[in-house]
mmCIF file of N, CA and C in Angstrom:
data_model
loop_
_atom_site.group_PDB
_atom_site.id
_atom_site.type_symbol
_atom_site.label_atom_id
_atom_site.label_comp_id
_atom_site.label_asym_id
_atom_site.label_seq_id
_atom_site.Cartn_x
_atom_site.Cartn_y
_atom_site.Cartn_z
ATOM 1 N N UNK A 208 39.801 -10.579 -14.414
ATOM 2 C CA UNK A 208 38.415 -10.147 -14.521
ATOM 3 C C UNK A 208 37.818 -10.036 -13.118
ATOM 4 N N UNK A 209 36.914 -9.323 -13.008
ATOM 5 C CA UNK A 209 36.157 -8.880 -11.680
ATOM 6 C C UNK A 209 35.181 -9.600 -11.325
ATOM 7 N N UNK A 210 34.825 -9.945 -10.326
ATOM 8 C CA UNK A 210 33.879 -10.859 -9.806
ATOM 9 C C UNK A 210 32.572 -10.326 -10.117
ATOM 10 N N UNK A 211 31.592 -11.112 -10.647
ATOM 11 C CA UNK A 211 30.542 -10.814 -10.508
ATOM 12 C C UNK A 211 29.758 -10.573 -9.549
ATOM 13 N N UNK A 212 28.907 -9.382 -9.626
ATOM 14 C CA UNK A 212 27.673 -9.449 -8.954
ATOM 15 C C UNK A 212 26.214 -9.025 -9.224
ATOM 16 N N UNK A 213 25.449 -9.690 -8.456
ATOM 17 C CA UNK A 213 23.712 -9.287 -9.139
ATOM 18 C C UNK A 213 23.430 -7.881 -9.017
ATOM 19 N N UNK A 214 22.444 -7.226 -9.696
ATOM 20 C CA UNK A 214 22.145 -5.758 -9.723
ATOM 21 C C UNK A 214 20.448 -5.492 -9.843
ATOM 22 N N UNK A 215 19.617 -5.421 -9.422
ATOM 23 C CA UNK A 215 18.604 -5.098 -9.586
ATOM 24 C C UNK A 215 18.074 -3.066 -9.585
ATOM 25 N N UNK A 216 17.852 -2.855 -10.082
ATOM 26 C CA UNK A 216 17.431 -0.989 -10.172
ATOM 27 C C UNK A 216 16.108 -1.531 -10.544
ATOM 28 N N UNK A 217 14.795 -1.091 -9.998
ATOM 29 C CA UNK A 217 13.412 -1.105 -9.940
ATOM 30 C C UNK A 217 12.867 0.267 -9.501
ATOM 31 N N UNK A 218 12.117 0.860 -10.556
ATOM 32 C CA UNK A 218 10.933 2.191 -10.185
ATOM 33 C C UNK A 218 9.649 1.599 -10.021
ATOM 34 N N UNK A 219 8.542 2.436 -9.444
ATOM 35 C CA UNK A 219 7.388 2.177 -9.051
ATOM 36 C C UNK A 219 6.792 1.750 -11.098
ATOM 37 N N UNK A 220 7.095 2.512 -11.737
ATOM 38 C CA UNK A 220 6.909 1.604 -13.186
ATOM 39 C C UNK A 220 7.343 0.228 -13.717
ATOM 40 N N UNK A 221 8.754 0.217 -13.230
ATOM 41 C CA UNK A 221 9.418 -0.975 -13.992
ATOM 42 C C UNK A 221 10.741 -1.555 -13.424
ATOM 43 N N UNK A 222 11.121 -2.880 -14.019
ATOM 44 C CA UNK A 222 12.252 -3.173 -13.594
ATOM 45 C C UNK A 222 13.258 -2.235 -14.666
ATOM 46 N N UNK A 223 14.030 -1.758 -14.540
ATOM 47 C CA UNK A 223 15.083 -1.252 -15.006
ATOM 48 C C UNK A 223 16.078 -2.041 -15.736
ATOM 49 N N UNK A 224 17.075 -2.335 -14.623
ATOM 50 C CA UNK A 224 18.281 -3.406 -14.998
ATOM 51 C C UNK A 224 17.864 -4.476 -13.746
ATOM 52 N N UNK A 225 18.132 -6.127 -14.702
ATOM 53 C CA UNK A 225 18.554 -6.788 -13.825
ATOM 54 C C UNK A 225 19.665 -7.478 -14.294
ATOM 55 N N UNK A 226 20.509 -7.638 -13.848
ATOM 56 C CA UNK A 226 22.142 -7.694 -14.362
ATOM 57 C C UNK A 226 23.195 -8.376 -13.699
ATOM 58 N N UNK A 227 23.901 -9.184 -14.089
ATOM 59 C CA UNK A 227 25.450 -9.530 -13.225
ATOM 60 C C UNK A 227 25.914 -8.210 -13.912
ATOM 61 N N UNK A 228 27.169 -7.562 -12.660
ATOM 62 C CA UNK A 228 28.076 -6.436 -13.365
ATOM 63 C C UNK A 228 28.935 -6.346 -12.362
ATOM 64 N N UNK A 229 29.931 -5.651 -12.598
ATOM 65 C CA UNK A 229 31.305 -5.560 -11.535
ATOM 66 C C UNK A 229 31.141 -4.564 -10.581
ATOM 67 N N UNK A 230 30.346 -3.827 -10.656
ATOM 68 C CA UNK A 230 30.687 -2.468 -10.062
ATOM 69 C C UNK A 230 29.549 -1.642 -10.096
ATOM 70 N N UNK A 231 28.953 -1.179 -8.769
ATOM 71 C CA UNK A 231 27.983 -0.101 -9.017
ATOM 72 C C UNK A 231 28.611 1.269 -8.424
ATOM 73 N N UNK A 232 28.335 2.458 -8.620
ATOM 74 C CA UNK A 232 28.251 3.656 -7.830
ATOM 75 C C UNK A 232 27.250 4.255 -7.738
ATOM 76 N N UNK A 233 26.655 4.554 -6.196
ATOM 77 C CA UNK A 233 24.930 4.653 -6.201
ATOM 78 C C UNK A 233 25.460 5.999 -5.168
ATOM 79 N N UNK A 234 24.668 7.312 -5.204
ATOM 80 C CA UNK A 234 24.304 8.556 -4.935
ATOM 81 C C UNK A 234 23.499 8.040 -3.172
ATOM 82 N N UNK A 235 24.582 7.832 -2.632
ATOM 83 C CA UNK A 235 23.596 7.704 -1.336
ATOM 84 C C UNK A 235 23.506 9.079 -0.532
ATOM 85 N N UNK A 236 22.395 9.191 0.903
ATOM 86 C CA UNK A 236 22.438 10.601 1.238
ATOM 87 C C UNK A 236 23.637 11.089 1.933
ATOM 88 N N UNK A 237 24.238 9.849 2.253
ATOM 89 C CA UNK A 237 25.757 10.491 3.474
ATOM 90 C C UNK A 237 26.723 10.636 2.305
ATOM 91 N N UNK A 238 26.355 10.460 1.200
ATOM 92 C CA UNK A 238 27.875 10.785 0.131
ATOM 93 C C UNK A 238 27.853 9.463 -0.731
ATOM 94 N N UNK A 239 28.230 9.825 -1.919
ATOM 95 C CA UNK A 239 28.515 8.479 -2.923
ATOM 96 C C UNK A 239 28.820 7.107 -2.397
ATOM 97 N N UNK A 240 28.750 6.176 -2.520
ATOM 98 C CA UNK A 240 29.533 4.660 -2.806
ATOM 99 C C UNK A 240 29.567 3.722 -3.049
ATOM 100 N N UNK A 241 30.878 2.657 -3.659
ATOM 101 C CA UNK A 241 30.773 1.876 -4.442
ATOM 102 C C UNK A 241 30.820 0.718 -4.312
ATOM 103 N N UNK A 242 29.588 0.085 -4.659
ATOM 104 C CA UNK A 242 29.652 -1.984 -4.587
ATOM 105 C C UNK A 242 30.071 -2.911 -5.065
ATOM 106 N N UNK A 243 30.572 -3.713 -4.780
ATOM 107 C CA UNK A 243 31.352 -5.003 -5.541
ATOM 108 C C UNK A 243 31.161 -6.342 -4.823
ATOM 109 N N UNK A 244 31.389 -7.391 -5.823
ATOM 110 C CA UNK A 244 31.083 -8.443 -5.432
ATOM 111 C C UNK A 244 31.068 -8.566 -3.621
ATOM 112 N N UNK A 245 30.798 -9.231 -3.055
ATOM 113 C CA UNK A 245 30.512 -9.539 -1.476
ATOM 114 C C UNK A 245 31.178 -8.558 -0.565
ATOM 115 N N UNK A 246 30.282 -7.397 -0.886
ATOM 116 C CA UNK A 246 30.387 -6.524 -0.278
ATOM 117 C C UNK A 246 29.716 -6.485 1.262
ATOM 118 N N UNK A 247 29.815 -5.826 2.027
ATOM 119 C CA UNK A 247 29.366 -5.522 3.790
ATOM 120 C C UNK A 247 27.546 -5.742 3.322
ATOM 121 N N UNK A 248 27.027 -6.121 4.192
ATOM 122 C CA UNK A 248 25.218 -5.709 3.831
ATOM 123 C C UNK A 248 25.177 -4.740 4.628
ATOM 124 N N UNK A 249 24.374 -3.601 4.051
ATOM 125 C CA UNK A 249 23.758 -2.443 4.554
ATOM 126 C C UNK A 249 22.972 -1.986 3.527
ATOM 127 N N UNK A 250 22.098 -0.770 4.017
ATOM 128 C CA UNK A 250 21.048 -0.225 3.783
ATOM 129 C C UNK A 250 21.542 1.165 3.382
ATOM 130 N N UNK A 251 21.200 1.950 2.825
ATOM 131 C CA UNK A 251 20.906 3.362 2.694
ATOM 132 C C UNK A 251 19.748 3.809 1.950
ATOM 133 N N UNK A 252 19.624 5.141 2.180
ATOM 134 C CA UNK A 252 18.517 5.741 1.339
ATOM 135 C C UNK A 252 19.512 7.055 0.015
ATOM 136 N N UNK A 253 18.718 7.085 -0.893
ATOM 137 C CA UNK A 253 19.410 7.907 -1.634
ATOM 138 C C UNK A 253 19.545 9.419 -1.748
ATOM 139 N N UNK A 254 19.545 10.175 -2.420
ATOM 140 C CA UNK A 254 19.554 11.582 -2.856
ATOM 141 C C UNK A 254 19.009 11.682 -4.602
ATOM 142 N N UNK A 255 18.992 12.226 -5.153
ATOM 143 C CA UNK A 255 18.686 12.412 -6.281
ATOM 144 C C UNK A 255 20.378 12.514 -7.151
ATOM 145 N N UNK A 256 20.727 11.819 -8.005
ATOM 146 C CA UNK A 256 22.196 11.870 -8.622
ATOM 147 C C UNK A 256 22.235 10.795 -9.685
ATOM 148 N N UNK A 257 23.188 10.197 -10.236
ATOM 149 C CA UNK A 257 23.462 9.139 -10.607
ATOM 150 C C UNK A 257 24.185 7.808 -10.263
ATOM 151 N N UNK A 258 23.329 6.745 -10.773
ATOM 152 C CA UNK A 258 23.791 5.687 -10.410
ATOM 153 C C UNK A 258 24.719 5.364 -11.475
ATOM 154 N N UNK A 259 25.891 4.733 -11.580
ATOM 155 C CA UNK A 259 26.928 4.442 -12.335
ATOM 156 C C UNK A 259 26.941 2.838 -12.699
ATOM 157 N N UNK A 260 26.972 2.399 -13.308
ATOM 158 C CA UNK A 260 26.626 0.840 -13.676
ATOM 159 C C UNK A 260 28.003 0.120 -14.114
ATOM 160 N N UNK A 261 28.834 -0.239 -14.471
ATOM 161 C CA UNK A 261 30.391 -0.886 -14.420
ATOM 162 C C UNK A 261 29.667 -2.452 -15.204
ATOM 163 N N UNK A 262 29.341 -2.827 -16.183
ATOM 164 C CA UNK A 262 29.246 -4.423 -16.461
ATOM 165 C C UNK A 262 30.479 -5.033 -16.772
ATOM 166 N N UNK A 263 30.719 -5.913 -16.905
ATOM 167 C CA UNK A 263 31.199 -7.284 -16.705
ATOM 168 C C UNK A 263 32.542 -6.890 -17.913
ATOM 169 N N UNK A 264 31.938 -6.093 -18.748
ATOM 170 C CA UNK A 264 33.065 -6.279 -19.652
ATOM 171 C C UNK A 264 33.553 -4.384 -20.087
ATOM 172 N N UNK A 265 33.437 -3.793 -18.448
ATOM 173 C CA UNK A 265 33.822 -2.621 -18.822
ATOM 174 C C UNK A 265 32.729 -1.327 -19.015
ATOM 175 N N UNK A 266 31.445 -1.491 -19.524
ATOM 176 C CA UNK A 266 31.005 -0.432 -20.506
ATOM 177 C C UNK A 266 30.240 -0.263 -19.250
ATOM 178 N N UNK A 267 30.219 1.467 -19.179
ATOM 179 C CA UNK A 267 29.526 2.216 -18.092
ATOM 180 C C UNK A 267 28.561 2.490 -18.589
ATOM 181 N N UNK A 268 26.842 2.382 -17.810
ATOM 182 C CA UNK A 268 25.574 2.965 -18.142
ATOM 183 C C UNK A 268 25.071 3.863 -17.015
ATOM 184 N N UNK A 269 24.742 4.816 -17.418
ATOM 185 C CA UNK A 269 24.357 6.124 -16.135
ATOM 186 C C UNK A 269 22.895 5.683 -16.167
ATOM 187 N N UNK A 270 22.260 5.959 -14.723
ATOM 188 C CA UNK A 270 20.509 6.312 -14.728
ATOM 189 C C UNK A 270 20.443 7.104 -13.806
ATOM 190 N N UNK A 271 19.664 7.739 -13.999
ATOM 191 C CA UNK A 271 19.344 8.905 -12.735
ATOM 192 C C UNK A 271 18.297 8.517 -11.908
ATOM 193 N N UNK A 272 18.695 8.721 -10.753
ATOM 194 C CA UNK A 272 17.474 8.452 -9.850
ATOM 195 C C UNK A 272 17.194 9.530 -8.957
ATOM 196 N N UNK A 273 15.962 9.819 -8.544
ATOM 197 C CA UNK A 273 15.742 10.877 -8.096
ATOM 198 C C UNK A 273 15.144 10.272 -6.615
ATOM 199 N N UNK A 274 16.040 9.554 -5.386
ATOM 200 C CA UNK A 274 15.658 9.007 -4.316
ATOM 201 C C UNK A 274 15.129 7.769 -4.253
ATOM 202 N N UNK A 275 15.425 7.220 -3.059
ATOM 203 C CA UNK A 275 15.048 5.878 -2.723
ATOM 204 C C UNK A 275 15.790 5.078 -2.020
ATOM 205 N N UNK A 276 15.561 3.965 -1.922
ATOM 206 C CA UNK A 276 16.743 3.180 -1.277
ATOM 207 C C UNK A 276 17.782 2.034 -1.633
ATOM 208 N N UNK A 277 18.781 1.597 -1.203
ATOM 209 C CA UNK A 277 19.521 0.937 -1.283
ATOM 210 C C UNK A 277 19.652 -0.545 -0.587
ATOM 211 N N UNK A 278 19.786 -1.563 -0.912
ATOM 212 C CA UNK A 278 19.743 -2.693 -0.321
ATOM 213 C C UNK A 278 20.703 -3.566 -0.612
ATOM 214 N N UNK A 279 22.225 -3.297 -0.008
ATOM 215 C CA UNK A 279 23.557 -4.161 -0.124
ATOM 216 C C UNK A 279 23.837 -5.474 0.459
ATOM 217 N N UNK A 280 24.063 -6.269 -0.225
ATOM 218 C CA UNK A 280 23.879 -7.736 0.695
ATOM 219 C C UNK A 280 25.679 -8.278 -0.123
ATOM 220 N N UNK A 281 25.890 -9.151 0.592
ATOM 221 C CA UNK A 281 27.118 -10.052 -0.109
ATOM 222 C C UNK A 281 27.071 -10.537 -1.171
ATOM 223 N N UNK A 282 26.093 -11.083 -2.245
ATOM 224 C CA UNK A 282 25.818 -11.272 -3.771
ATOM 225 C C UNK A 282 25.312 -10.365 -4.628
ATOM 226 N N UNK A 283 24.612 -8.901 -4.144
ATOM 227 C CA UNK A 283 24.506 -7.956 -4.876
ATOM 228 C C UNK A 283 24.293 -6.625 -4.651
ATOM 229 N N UNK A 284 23.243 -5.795 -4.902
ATOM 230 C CA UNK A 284 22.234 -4.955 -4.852
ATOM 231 C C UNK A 284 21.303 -4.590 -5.719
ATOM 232 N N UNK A 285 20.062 -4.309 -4.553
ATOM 233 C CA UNK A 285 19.000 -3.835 -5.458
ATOM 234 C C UNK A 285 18.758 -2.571 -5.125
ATOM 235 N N UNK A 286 18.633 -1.417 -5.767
ATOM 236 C CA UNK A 286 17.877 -0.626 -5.886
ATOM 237 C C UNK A 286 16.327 -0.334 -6.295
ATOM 238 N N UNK A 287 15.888 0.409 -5.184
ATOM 239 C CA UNK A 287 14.105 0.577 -5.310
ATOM 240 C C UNK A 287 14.301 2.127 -5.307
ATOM 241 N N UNK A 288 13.798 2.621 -6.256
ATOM 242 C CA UNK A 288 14.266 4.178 -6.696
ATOM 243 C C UNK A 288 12.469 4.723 -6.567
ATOM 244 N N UNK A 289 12.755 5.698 -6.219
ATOM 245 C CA UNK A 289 11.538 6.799 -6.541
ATOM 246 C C UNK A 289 10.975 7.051 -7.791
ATOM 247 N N UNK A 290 12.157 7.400 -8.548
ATOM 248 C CA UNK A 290 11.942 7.652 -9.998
ATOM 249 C C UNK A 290 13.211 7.684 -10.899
ATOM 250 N N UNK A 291 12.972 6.853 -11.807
ATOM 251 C CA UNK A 291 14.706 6.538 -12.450
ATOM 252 C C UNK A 291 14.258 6.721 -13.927
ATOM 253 N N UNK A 292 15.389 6.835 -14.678
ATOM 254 C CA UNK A 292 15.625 7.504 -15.842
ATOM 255 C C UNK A 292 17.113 6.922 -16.425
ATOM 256 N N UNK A 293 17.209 5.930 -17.798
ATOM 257 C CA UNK A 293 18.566 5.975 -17.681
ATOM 258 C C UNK A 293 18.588 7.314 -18.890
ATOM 259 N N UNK A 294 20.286 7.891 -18.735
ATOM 260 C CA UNK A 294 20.487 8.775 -18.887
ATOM 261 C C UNK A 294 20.476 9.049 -20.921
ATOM 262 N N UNK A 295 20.181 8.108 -21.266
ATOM 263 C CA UNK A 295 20.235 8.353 -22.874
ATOM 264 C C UNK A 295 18.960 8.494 -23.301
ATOM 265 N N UNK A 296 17.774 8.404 -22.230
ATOM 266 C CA UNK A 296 16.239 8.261 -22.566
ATOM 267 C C UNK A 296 15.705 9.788 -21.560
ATOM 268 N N UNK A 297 16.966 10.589 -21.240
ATOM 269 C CA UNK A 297 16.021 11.006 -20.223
ATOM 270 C C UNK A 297 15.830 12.697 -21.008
ATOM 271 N N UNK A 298 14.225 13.205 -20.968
ATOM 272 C CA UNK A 298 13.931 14.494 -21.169
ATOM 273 C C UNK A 298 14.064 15.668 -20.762
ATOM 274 N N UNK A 299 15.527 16.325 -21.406
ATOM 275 C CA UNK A 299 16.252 17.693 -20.304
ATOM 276 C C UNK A 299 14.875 18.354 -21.042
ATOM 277 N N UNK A 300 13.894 18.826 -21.636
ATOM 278 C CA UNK A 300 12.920 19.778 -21.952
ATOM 279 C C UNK A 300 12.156 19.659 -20.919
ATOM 280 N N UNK A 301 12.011 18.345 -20.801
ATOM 281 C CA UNK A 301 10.777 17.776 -20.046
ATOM 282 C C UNK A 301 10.698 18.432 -17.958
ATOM 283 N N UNK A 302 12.175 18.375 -17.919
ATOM 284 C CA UNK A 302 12.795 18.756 -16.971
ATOM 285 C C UNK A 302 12.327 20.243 -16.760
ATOM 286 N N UNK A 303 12.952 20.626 -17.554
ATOM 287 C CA UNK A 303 13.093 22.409 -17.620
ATOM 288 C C UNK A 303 11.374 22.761 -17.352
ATOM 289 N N UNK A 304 10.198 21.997 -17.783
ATOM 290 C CA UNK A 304 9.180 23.046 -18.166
ATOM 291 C C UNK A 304 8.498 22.249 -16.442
ATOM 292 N N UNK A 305 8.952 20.914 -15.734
ATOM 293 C CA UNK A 305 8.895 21.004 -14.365
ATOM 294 C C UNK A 305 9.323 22.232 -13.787
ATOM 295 N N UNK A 306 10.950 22.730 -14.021
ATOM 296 C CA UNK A 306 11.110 23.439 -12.865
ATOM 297 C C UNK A 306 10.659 24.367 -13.190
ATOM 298 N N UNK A 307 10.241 25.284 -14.128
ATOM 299 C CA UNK A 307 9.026 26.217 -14.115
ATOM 300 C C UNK A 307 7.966 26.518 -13.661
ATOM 301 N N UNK A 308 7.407 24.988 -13.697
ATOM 302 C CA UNK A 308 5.802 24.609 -13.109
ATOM 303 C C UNK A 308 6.000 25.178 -11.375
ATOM 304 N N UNK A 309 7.219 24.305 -11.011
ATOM 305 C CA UNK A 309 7.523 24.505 -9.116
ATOM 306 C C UNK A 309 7.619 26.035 -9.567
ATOM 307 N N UNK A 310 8.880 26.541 -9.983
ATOM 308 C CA UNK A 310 8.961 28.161 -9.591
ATOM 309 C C UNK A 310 7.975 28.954 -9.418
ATOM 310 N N UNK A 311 6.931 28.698 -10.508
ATOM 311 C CA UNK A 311 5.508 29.190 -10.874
ATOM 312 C C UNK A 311 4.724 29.070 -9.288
ATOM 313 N N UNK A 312 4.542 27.605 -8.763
ATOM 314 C CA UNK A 312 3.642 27.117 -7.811
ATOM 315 C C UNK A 312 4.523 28.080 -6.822
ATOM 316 N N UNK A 313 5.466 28.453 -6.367
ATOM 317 C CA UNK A 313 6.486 28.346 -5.123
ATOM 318 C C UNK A 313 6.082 30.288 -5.027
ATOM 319 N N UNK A 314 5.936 31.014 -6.091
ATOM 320 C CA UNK A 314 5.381 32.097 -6.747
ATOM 321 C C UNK A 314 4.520 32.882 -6.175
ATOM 322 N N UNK A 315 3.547 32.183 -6.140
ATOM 323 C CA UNK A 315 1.947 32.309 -6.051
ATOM 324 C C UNK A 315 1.720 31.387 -5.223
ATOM 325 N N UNK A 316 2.168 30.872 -4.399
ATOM 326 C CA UNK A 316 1.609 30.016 -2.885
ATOM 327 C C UNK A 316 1.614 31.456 -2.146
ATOM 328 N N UNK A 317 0.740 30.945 -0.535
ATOM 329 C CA UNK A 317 0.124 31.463 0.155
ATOM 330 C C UNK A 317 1.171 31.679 0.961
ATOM 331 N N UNK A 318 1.237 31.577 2.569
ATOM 332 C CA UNK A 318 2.474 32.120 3.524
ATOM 333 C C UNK A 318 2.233 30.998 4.384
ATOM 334 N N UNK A 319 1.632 29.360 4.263
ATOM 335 C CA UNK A 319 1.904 28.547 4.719
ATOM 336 C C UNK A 319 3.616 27.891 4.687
ATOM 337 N N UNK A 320 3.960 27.680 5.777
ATOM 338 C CA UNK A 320 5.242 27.761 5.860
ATOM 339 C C UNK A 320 5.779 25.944 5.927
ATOM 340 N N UNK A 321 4.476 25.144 5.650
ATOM 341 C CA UNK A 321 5.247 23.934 5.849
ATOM 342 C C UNK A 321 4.703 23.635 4.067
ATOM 343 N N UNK A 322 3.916 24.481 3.410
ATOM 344 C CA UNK A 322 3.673 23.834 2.161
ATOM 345 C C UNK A 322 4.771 24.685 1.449
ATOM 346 N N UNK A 323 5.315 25.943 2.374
ATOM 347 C CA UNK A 323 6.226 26.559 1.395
ATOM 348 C C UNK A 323 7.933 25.372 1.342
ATOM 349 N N UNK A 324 7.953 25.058 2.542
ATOM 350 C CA UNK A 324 9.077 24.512 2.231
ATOM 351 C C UNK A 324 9.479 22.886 1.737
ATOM 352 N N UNK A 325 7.886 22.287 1.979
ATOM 353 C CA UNK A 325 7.345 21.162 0.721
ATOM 354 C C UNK A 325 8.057 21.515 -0.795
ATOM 355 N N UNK A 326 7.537 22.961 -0.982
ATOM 356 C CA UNK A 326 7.492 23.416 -2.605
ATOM 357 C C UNK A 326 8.686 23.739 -2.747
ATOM 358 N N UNK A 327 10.227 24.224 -1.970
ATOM 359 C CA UNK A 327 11.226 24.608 -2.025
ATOM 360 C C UNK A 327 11.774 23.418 -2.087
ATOM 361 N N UNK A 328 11.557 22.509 -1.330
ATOM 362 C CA UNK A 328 12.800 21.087 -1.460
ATOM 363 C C UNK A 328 12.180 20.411 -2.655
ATOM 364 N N UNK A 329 10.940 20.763 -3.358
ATOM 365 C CA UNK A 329 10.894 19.724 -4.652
ATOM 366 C C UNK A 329 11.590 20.461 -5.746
ATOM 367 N N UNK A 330 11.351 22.475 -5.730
ATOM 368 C CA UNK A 330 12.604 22.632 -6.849
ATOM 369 C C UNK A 330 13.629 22.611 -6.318
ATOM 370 N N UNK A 331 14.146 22.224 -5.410
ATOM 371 C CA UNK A 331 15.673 22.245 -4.953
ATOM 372 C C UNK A 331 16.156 20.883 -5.861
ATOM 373 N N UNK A 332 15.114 19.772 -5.594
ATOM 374 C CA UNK A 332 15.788 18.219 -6.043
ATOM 375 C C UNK A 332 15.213 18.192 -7.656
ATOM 376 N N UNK A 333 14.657 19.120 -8.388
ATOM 377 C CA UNK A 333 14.303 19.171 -9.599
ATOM 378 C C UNK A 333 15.835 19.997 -10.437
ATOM 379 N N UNK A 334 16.426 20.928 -9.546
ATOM 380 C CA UNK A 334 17.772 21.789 -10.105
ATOM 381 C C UNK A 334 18.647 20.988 -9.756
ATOM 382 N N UNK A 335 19.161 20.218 -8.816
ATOM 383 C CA UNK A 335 20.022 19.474 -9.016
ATOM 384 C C UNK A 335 19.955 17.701 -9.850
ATOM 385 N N UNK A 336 18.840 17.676 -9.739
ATOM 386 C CA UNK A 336 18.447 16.601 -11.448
ATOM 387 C C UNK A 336 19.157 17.374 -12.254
ATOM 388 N N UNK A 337 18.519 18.745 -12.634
ATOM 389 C CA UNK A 337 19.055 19.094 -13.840
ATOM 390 C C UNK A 337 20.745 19.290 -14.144
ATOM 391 N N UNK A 338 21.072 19.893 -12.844
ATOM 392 C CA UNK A 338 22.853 19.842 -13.151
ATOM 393 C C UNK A 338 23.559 18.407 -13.394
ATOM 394 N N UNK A 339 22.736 17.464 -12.811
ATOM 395 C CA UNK A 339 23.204 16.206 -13.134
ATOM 396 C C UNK A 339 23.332 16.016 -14.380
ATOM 397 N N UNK A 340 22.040 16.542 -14.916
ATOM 398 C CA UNK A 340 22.033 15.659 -16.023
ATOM 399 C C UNK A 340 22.820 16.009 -17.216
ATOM 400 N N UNK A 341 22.997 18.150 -16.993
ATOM 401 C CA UNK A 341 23.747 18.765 -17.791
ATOM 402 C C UNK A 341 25.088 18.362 -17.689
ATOM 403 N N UNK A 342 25.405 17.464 -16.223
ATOM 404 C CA UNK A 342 26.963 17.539 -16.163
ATOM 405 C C UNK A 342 27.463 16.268 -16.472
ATOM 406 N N UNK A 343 26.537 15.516 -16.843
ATOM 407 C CA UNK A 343 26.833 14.268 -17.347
ATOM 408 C C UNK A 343 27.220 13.678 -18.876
#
């Protein structure tokens, strides 16, 4: 059996998971990777993807997070997410009629060039939510 370790995932709403589990895989921005018991401490910040959850006795739980950071220490990690979602609660409609709203706004904006590319990187990280979530 795999060593335990602590897990915290927290959004500006709620605690998420707090958990012993074997194994995380967290969407960081330099590329995926994976934690285990007394692991290196470091920091990262995220990307928008999924976090992969591994508990104690095997069973994988997906949540999506859409950015934030990472906080690896030798007994666990916590995640402080932007905005998280686990993946059996999360609204692909709800999704879809966002990235409309951006396409719409991105549309009909003016020729300001720092609000245009504000409005381009939020549907950029709203379409790849969505492939996540379709590809999950």
């Amino acid at each position: 059996m795999a060593e335990a370790m602590n897990f915290e995932l927290v959004s500006p709403e709620r605690l998420l998971v707090s958990e012993e589990v074997e194994s995380v895989v967290v969407p960081g921005t330099e590329g995926y990777f994976t934690v285990l018991a007394r692991h290196a401490p470091f920091m990262s910040t995220l990307k928008p993807g999924l976090v992969e959850v591994r508990g104690l006795s095997g069973e994988v739980h997906k949540i999506f997070v859409r950015g934030g950071f990472a906080d690896v220490t030798p007994t666990g990690l916590t995640i402080l997410a932007d905005q998280a979602t686990r993946l059996e609660d999360f609204d692909a409609a709800a999704l879809a009629d966002e990235i409309r709203l951006a396409e719409d706004h991105l549309a009909n904006m003016g020729d300001d060039q720092t609000m245009r590319v504000s409005a381009e990187a939020k549907l950029s990280e709203l379409r790849e939510a969505q492939r996540w979530i379709i590809s999950a």
